[in-house]
Short mmCIF file of C-alpha atoms and ligand atoms in Angstrom, two decimals:
data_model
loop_
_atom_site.label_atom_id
_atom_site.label_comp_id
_atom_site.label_asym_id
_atom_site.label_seq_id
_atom_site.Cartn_x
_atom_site.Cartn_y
_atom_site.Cartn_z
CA UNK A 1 0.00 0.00 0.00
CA UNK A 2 1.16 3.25 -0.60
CA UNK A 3 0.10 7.26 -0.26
CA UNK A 4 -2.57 8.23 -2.47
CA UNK A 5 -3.69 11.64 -3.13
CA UNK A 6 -7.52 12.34 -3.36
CA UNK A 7 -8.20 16.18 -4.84
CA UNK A 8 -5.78 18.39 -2.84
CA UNK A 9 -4.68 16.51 -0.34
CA UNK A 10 -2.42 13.28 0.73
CA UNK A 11 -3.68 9.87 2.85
CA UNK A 12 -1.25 7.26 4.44
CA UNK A 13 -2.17 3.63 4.55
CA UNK A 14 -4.41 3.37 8.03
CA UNK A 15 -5.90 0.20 8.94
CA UNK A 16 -5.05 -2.59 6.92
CA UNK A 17 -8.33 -4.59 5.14
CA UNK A 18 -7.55 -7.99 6.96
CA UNK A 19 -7.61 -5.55 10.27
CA UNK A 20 -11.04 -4.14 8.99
CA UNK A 21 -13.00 -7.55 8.20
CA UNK A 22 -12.00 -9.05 11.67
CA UNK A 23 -13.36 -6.19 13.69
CA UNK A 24 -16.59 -6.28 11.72
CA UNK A 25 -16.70 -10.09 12.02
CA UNK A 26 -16.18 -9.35 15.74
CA UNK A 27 -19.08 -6.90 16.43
CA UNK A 28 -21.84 -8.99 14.25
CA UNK A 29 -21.17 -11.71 16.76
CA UNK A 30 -21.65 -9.52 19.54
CA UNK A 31 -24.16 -7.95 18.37
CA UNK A 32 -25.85 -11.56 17.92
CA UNK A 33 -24.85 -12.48 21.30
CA UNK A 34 -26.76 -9.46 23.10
CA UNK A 35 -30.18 -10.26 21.35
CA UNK A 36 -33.15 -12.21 22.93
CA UNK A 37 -33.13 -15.65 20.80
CA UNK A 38 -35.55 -15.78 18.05
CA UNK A 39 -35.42 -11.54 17.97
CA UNK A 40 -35.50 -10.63 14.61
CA UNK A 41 -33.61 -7.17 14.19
CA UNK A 42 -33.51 -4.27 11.90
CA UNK A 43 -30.77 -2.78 11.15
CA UNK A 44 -30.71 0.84 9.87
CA UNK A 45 -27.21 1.97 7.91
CA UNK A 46 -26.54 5.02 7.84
CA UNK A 47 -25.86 6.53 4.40
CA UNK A 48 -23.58 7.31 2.61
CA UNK A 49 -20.65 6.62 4.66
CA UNK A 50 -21.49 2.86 6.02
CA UNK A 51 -22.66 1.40 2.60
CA UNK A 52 -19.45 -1.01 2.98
CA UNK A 53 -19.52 -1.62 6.58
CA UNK A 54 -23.09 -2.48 6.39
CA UNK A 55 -22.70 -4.65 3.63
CA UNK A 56 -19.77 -6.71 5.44
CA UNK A 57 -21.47 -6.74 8.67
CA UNK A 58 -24.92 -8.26 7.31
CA UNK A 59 -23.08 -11.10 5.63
CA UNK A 60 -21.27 -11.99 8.86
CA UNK A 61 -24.50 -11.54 11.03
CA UNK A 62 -25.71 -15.21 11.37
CA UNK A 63 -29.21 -15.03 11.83
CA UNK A 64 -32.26 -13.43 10.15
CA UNK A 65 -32.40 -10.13 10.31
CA UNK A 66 -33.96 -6.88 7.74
CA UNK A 67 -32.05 -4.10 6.23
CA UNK A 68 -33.09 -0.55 5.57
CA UNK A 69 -31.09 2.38 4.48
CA UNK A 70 -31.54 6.10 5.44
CA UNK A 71 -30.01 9.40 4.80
CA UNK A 72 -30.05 12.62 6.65
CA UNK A 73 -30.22 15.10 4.45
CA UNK A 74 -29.73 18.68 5.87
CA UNK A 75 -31.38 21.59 5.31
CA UNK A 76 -32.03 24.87 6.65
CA UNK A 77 -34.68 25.15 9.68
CA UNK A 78 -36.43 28.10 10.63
CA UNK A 79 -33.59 29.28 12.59
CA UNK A 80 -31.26 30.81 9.74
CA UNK A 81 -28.30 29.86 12.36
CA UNK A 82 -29.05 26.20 12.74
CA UNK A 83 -29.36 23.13 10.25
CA UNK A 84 -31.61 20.98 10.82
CA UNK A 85 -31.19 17.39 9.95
CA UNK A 86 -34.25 15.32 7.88
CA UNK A 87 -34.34 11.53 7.52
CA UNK A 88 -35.17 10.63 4.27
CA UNK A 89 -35.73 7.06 3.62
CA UNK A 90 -37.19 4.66 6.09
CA UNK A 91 -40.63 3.57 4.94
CA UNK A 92 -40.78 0.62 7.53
CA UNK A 93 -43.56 0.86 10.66
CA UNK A 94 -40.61 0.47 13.36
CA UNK A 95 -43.31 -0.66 16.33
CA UNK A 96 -41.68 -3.05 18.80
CA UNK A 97 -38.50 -3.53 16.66
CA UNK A 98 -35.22 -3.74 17.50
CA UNK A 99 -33.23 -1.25 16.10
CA UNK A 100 -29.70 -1.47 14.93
CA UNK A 101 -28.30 1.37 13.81
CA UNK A 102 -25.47 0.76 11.50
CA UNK A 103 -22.74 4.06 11.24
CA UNK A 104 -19.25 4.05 10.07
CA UNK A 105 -17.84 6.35 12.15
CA UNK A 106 -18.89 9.14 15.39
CA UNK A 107 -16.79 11.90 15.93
CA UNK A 108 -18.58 14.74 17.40
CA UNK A 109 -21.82 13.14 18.07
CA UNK A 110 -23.92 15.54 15.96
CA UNK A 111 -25.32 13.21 14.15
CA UNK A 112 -25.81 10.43 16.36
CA UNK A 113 -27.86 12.86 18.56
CA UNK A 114 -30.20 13.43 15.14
CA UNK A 115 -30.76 9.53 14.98
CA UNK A 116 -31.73 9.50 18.64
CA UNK A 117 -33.86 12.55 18.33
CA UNK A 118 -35.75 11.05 15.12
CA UNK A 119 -36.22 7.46 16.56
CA UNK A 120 -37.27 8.76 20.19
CA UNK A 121 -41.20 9.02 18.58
CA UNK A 122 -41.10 5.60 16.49
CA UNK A 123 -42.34 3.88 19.24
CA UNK A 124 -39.14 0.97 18.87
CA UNK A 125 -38.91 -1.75 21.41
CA UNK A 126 -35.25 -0.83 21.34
CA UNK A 127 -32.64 1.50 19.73
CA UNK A 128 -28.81 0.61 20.09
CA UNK A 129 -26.07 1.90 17.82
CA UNK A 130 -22.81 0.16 16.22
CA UNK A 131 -20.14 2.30 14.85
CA UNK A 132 -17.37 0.95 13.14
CA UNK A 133 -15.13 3.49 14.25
CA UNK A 134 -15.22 6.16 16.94
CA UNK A 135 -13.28 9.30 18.38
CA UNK A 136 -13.66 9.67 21.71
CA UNK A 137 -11.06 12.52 21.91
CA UNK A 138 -13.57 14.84 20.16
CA UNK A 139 -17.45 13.16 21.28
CA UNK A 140 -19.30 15.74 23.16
CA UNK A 141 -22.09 14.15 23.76
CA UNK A 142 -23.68 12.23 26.49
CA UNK A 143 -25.57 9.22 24.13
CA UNK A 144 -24.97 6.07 24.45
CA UNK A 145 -22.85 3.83 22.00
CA UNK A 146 -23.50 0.13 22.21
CA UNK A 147 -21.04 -1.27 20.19
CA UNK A 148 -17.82 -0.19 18.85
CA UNK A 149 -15.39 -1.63 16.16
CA UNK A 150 -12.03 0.15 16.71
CA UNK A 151 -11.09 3.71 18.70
CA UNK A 152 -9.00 5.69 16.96
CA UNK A 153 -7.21 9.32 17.37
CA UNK A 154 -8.81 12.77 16.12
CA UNK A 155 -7.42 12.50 12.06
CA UNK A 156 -8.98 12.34 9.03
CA UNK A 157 -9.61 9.01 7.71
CA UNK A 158 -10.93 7.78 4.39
CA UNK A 159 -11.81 4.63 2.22
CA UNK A 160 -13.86 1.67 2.73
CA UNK A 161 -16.94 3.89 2.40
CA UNK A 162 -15.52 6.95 3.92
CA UNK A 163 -14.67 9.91 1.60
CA UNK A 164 -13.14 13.09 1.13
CA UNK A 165 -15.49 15.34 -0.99
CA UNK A 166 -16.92 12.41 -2.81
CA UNK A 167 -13.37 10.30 -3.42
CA UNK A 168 -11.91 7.68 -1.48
CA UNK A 169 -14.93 5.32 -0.88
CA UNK A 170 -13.66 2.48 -3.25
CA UNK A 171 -10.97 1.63 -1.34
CA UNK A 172 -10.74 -1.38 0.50
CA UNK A 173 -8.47 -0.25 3.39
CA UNK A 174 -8.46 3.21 5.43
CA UNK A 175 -6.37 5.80 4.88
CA UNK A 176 -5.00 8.45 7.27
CA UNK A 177 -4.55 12.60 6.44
CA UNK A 178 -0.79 13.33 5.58
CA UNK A 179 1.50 15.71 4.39
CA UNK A 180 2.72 16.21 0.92
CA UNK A 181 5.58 14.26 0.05
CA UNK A 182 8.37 15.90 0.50
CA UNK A 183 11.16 13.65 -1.35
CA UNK A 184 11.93 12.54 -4.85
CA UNK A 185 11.92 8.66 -4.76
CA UNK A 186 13.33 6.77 -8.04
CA UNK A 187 13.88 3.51 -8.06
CA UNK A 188 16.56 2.73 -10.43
CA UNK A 189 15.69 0.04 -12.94
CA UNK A 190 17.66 -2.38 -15.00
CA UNK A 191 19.44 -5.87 -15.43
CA UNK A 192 22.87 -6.28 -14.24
CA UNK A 193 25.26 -4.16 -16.50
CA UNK A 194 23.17 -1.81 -17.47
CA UNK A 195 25.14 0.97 -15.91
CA UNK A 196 22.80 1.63 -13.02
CA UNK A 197 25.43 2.70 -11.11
CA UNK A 198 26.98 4.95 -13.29
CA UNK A 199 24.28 6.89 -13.78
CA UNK A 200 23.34 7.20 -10.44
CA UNK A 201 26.24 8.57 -9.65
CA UNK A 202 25.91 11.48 -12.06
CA UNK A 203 22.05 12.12 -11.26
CA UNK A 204 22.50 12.27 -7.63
CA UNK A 205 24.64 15.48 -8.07
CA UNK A 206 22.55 16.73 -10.35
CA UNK A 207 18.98 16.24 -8.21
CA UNK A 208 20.91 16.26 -5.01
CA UNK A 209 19.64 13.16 -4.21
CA UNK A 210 20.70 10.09 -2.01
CA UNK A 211 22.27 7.07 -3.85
CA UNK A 212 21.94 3.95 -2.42
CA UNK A 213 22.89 0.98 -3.68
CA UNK A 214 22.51 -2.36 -2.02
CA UNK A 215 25.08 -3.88 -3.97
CA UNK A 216 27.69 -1.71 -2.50
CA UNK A 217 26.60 -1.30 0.53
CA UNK A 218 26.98 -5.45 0.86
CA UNK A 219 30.11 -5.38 -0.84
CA UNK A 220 31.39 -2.61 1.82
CA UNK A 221 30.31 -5.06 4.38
CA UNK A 222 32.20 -8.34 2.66
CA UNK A 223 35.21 -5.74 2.79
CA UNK A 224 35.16 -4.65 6.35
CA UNK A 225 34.37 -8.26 6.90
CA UNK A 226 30.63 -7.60 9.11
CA UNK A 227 28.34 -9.84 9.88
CA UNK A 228 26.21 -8.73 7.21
CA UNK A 229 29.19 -9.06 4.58
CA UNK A 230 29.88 -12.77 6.14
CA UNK A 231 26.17 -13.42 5.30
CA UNK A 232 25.57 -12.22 2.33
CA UNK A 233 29.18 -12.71 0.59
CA UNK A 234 28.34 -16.12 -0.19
CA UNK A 235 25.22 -15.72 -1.93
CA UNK A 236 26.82 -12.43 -3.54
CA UNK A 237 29.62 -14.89 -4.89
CA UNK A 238 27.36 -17.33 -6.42
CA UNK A 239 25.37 -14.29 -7.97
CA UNK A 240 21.98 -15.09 -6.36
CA UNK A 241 19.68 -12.94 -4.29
CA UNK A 242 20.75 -12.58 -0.80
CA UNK A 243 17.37 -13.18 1.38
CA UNK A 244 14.99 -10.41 1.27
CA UNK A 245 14.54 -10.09 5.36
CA UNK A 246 18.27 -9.28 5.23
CA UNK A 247 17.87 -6.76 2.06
CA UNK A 248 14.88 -4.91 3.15
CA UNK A 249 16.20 -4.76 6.86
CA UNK A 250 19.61 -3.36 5.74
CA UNK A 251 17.67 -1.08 2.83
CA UNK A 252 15.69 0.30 5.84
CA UNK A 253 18.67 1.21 7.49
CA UNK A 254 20.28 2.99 5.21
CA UNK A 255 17.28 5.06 4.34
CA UNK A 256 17.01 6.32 8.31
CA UNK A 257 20.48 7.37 8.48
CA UNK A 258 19.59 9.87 5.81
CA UNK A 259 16.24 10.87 7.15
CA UNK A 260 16.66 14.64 6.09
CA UNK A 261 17.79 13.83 2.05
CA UNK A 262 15.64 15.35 -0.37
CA UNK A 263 15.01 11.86 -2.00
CA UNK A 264 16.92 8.61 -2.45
CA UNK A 265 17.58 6.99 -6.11
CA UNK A 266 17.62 3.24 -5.20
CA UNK A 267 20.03 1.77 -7.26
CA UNK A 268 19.37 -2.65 -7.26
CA UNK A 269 16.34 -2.50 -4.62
CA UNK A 270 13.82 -3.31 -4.83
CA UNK A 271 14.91 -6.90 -6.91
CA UNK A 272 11.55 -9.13 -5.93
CA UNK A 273 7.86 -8.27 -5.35
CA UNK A 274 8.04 -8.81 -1.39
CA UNK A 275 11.29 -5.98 -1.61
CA UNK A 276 9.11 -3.95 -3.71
CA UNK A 277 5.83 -4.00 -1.09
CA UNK A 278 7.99 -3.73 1.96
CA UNK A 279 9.55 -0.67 0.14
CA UNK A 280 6.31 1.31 -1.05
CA UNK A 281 4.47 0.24 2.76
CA UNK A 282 8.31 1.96 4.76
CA UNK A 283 8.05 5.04 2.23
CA UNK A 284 3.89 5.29 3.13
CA UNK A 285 4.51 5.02 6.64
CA UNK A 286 6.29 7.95 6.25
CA UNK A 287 3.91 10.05 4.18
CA UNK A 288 6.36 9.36 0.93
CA UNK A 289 6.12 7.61 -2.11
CA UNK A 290 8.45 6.00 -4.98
CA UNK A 291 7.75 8.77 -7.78
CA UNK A 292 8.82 7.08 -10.35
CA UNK A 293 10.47 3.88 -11.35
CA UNK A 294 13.22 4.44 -14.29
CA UNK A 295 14.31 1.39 -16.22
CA UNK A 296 17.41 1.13 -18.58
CA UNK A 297 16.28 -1.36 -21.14
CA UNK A 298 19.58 -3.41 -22.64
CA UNK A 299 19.82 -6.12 -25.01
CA UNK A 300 21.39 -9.49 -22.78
CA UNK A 301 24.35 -10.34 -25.11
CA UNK A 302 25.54 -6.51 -24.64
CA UNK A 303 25.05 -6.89 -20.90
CA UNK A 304 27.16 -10.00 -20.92
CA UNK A 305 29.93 -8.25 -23.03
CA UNK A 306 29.76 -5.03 -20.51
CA UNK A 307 30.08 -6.86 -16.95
CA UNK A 308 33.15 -9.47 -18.66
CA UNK A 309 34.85 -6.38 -19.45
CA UNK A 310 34.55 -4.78 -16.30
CA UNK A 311 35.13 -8.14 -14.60
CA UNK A 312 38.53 -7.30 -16.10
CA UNK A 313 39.08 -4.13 -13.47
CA UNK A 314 36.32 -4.31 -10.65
CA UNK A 315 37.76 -7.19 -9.08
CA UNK A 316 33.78 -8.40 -8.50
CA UNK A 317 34.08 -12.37 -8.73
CA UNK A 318 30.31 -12.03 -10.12
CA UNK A 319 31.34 -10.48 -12.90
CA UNK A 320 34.29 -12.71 -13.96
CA UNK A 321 32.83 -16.21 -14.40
CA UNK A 322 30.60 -16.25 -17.74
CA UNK A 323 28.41 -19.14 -15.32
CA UNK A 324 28.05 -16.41 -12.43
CA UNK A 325 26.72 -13.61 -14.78
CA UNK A 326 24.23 -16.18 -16.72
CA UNK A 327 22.90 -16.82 -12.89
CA UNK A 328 22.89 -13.09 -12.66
CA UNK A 329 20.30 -12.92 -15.58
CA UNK A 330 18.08 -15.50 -14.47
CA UNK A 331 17.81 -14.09 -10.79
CA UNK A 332 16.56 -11.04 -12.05
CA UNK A 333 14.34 -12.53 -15.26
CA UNK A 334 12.60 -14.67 -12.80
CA UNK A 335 12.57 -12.60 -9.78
CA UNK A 336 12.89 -8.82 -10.93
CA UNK A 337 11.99 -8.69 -14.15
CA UNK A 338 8.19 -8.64 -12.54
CA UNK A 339 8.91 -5.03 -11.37
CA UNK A 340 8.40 -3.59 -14.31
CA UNK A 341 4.17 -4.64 -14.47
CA UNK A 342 4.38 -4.01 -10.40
CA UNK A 343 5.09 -0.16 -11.12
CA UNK A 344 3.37 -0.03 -14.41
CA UNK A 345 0.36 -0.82 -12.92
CA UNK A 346 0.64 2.20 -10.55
CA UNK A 347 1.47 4.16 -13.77
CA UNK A 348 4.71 4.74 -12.52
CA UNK A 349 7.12 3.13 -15.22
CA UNK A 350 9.09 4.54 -17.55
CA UNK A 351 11.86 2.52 -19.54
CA UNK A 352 14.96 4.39 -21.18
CA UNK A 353 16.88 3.02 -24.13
CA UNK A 354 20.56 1.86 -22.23
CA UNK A 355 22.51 1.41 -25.51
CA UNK A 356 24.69 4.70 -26.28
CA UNK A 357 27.38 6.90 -24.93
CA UNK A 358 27.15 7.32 -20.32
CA UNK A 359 26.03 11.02 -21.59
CA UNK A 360 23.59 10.46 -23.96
CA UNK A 361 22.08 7.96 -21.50
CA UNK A 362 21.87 11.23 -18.68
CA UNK A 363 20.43 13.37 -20.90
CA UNK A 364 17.71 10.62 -21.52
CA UNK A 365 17.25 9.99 -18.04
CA UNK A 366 16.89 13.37 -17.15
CA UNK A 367 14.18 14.02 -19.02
CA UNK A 368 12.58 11.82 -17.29
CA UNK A 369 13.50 12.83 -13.22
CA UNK A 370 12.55 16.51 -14.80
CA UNK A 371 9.21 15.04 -15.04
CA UNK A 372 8.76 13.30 -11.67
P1 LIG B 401 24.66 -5.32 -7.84
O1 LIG B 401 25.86 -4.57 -7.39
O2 LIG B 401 23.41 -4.51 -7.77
O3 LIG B 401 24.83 -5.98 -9.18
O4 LIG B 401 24.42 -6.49 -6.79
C1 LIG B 401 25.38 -7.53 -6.62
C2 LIG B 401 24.81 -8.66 -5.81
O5 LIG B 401 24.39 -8.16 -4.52
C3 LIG B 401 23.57 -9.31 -6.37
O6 LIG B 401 23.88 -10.28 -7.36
C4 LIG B 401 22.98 -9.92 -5.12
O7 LIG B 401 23.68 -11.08 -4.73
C5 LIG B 401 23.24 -8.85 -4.07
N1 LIG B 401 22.13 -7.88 -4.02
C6 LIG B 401 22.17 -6.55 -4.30
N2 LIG B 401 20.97 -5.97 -4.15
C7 LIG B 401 20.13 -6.96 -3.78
C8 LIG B 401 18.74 -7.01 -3.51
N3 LIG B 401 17.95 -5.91 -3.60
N4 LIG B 401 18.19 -8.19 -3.15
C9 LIG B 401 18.97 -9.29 -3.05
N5 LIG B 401 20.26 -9.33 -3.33
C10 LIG B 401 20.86 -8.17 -3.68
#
């Protein structure tokens, strides 16, 4: 999950949807629990806010039970100062029902005090409420609540039926009010050889950017002979993926020592899906985002040709053996490769011819970050 931005302003992954269906789950049982046996509620959503909620909670209700949908619709009273709330929608005679009153979230209380106001002369056997979420930090009221889902602090929160002017219903997790991002994320794309690294090391002069590399960084641990250099060295040597627990923990590392950077260019991270989720959910967390994911597209023989001549000067055993390299290429064609639909799909892709001169390959590049 990552940021999303709804009109003019940002939202942070929240509650997770897993989170969401188990708390749901949780209150139609109690809600079943607390009823006479053989009771056959009503429950009442409250529109437009709890359409998901209410949806979710009825199929987990076991029992038989009726549905009805209202909406209070304001308008203005007779006092120019004060709106007063109309229900517009229930049609059913509610005489010695039970009434459950189905709302996705109380804040204030406002309009929970409307509900209890406009059921007090419907002559129910009995009224209780259910909120999926509440604020307690901010409920001024002194109504009672009979069941609630999950607590949470004073922010504004949208998805899974909660909006922000109209967007952000659709989606199947909440969302917490952010900041802007403030960095410039790239994720820098491309099959051994392509000359990742060289590039980065221009562009992060140019955008004043921080370059990380995870290939580096584990070689600088092989070299000053770490723990994390023991580990990975003999992976690194065989040219296969070191474990992504140890990759996304060290990645995560390096990304907090340089908590103030303007933006990082990741340079051989994310190389599998799991790298690539854990990457997008540490940026979220922080109100970030990847902007854009730039890939330097290579022909293999060329790549091959590239990383055995360098194998002649960088002293990398991965890039001497002919073997090594071919294991090189089918690490990333069956592991990374998959990247590219992972950040097309977010419309975030955008591939770069990698054949020509280191400057020609910039300027292309450039053109690009200009954009992002
Ligand atoms: P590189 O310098 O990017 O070509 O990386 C050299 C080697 O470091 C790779 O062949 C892997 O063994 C290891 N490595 C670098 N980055 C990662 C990563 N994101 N996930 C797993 N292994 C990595």
């Amino acid at each position: 999950m990552s940021i999303i931005n709804l009109h003019d302003l940002y939202f942070k992954p929240f509650i997770k949807k897993e989170e969401i269906q188990q708390i749901v789950k949780q209150l139609a049982y109690q809600v079943k629990q607390d009823l006479p046996k053989g009771e056959i509620p009503i429950f009442v959503g409250i529109l437009n806010g709890c359409f998901l909620f209410a949806a979710d909670f009825i199929r987990e209700f076991q029992g038989n039970c009726e549905v009805s949908f209202v909406k209070l619709a304001s308008y203005s009273g007779t006092k120019s100062t004060e709106n007063v709330k109309e229900l517009v929608g229930l049609n059913e005679d509610l005489t010695d029902r039970t009434v459950i009153i189905l709302e996705d979230i109380i804040d204030t209380g406002a309009t929970l005090q409307e509900i209890y106001n406009i059921f007090r002369d419907k002559n129910v056997k009995q009224l209780k409420v259910a909120s999926l979420f509440f604020k307690p930090n901010v409920f001024k009221k002194e109504l009672p609540i009979d069941y609630i889902g999950k607590s949470i602090e004073d922010k504004f929160i949208i998805g899974y039926g909660l909006d922000y002017n109209g967007l952000g219903r659709n989606y199947p997790e909440i969302f917490q009010l952010t900041t802007a991002p403030k960095m410039k994320n790239i994720v820098l794309f491309g099959p051994p050889g392509a000359g990742k690294g060289t590039q980065a090391e221009f562009l992060k002069d140019m955008y004043n950017l921080v370059h990380i590399s995870t290939g580096d960084v584990f070689r600088f641990n092989i070299k000053n002979a770490t723990e994390l250099g023991l580990l990975a060295k003999k992976y690194m040597d065989e040219g296969d993926l070191v474990p992504d627990e140890v990759t996304i923990n060290m990645l995560k590392a390096e990304v907090e020592k340089n908590a103030n950077a303007n933006g990082f260019i990741f340079d051989g991270f994310p190389r599998t899906e799991s790298q690539a989720e854990a990457l997008d959910a540490f940026l979220a967390d922080k109100g970030e985002q990847i902007n854009g994911m730039v890939a330097l597209e290579v022909p293999e023989d060329l790549l091959v040709e590239r990383l055995l001549e360098r194998g002649k000067t960088s002293g990398r055993a991965d890039d001497t053996d002919e073997g090594k390299i071919r294991n090189r290429f089918n690490e990333y064609n069956t592991k990374t490769a998959i990247l590219k639909d992972y950040f097309a799909e977010q419309n975030k892709y955008y591939g770069i011819n990698g054949v020509g001169s280191i400057a020609e390959i910039t300027k292309r590049i450039a053109e690009v970050f200009n954009k992002l």
